[in-house]
Every structure is written in structure tokens, then in C-alpha cells.
């Protein structure tokens, strides 16, 4: 299961619902703190494959003394980080290409001309 901390604060926002205790106390899940050895193994597995499912996830969780849910969520968060890093790298490459773009063989087209907006009537 998930560990829950005690009351977050006395002022709870919004009406009480089935997801709350009904009182002014709101329960909050404690953030999992991974050991360096666990993180190293998780990263090794991520390098092999970005999706961990089925018995592989169960086995890895047991090996690392984590729950299956903790492993699943770690992989979800790691994929998000990986995608963000990939997008940043692509953006950096594109900006480098824009800054040091080789001269075109056709000298009639200037960079300024290519960026001018074009009005098209429909």
C-alpha cells in the first residue's frame, strides 16, 4: 500500500467528498525516496527498454524491495523525463542548424525572403 502522512493543513479547500476524510484534515501520500542502488538498477533497465511490464516488472520490484506500483510509476516518470530531454536536444540541434546554416546554391533566395508571410486567398 501507499504510506500516508498526517494532516497537511487545517484549511482544506473545496467541499468534502468521497476522496477526503470529511474533516479539515487532508491526507497526502509520502514521496518514495529511492536508494542509489535502486536508482542505478532502474536506470540500467530503462536503457535496455523504456517499458517494463508483466513478470519483468514484478521480478524487478521484488529484487529492489519495491512495490510493483513504485516501479511502474518510476518508469512512467522516467519516460516523461526522457521525452523532455529528447525534445530539448532536438530544439538545440535545430537552433544550431539555423545559426550555422550553409549557404544555398541558389543565391536568388535570401533567408529573409523565405520567412516572409504569404497571403493566400481561398
Coordinates of C-alpha atoms in Angstrom, one line a residue:
X1 CA 0.0 0.0 0.0
X2 CA 0.7 3.7 0.0
X3 CA 2.0 5.4 3.1
X4 CA 0.0 8.4 4.1
X5 CA 1.2 11.4 6.1
X6 CA -0.8 13.1 8.8
X7 CA -2.7 16.3 8.2
X8 CA -1.4 18.6 5.6
X9 CA -3.1 21.7 6.9
X10 CA -6.2 22.9 8.8
X11 CA -7.7 24.8 5.9
X12 CA -9.0 22.4 3.3
X13 CA -10.2 23.8 0.0
X14 CA -13.4 22.8 -1.6
X15 CA -16.3 20.6 -0.3
X16 CA -15.6 17.3 1.4
X17 CA -16.0 14.4 -1.0
X18 CA -15.5 10.6 -1.0
X19 CA -11.8 11.2 -1.7
X20 CA -11.4 13.0 1.6
X21 CA -11.9 12.1 5.2
X22 CA -14.7 14.6 5.6
X23 CA -12.9 16.7 8.2
X24 CA -10.4 19.5 7.8
X25 CA -7.5 17.0 7.6
X26 CA -6.3 16.1 4.1
X27 CA -4.2 13.0 3.7
X28 CA -1.2 13.1 1.5
X29 CA 0.9 10.3 0.2
X30 CA 4.6 10.3 1.3
X31 CA 7.0 10.6 -1.6
X32 CA 9.1 7.5 -2.3
X33 CA 12.8 8.1 -1.8
X34 CA 14.8 5.6 -3.8
X35 CA 18.2 4.3 -2.6
X36 CA 21.1 5.0 -5.0
X37 CA 21.5 1.2 -5.7
X38 CA 17.8 1.1 -6.7
X39 CA 18.1 4.1 -9.0
X40 CA 21.2 2.7 -10.7
X41 CA 19.4 -0.6 -11.4
X42 CA 16.2 1.2 -12.6
X43 CA 18.3 3.3 -14.9
X44 CA 20.1 0.2 -16.3
X45 CA 16.8 -1.4 -17.0
X46 CA 15.5 1.8 -18.6
X47 CA 18.4 1.8 -21.0
X48 CA 17.5 -1.7 -22.1
X49 CA 13.8 -1.0 -22.5
X50 CA 11.6 2.0 -21.8
X51 CA 8.5 -0.1 -20.9
X52 CA 8.6 -2.6 -18.1
X53 CA 5.5 -4.8 -17.9
X54 CA 4.3 -8.1 -16.6
X55 CA 6.6 -10.6 -14.8
X56 CA 9.6 -8.4 -15.6
X57 CA 8.2 -5.6 -13.5
X58 CA 7.2 -7.9 -10.7
X59 CA 10.6 -9.5 -10.6
X60 CA 12.4 -6.2 -10.7
X61 CA 10.2 -4.8 -7.9
X62 CA 10.9 -7.9 -5.8
X63 CA 14.7 -7.6 -6.4
X64 CA 14.7 -4.0 -5.4
X65 CA 12.4 -4.4 -2.4
X66 CA 9.9 -2.0 -4.0
X67 CA 6.2 -2.4 -4.9
X68 CA 5.2 -3.1 -8.5
X69 CA 3.4 0.2 -8.5
X70 CA 6.5 2.1 -7.4
X71 CA 8.4 0.5 -10.3
X72 CA 5.6 1.3 -12.7
X73 CA 5.4 4.9 -11.7
X74 CA 9.2 5.3 -11.8
X75 CA 9.2 4.1 -15.4
X76 CA 6.3 6.4 -16.3
X77 CA 8.1 9.4 -14.8
X78 CA 11.4 8.4 -16.5
X79 CA 9.8 8.2 -19.9
X80 CA 8.4 11.7 -19.4
X81 CA 11.9 12.9 -18.5
X82 CA 13.4 11.1 -21.5
X83 CA 10.9 12.6 -23.9
X84 CA 11.5 16.1 -22.5
X85 CA 15.3 15.7 -22.8
X86 CA 14.9 14.4 -26.4
X87 CA 12.8 17.5 -27.3
X88 CA 15.3 19.8 -25.8
X89 CA 18.1 18.1 -27.7
X90 CA 16.2 18.4 -31.0
X91 CA 15.5 22.1 -30.3
X92 CA 19.2 22.7 -29.6
X93 CA 20.2 21.0 -32.8
X94 CA 17.6 23.0 -34.8
X95 CA 18.8 26.3 -33.4
X96 CA 22.4 25.3 -34.2
X97 CA 21.5 24.5 -37.7
X98 CA 19.7 27.8 -38.0
X99 CA 22.7 29.7 -36.7
X100 CA 25.3 27.9 -38.9
X101 CA 23.2 27.0 -42.0
X102 CA 25.4 26.5 -45.1
X103 CA 25.0 28.9 -48.0
X104 CA 22.4 27.9 -50.5
X105 CA 23.5 27.1 -54.1
X106 CA 20.6 29.3 -55.3
X107 CA 21.6 32.9 -54.5
X108 CA 18.2 34.4 -55.5
X109 CA 16.6 33.2 -52.3
X110 CA 17.6 35.0 -49.2
X111 CA 16.8 33.9 -45.6
X112 CA 14.7 37.0 -45.1
X113 CA 12.6 36.3 -48.2
X114 CA 11.9 32.7 -47.0
X115 CA 10.5 33.9 -43.7
X116 CA 8.1 36.5 -45.2
X117 CA 4.4 35.6 -44.6
X118 CA 2.5 34.7 -47.7
X119 CA -1.2 35.8 -48.1
X120 CA -3.3 33.2 -49.9
X121 CA -6.9 33.9 -51.0
X122 CA -9.3 31.0 -50.7

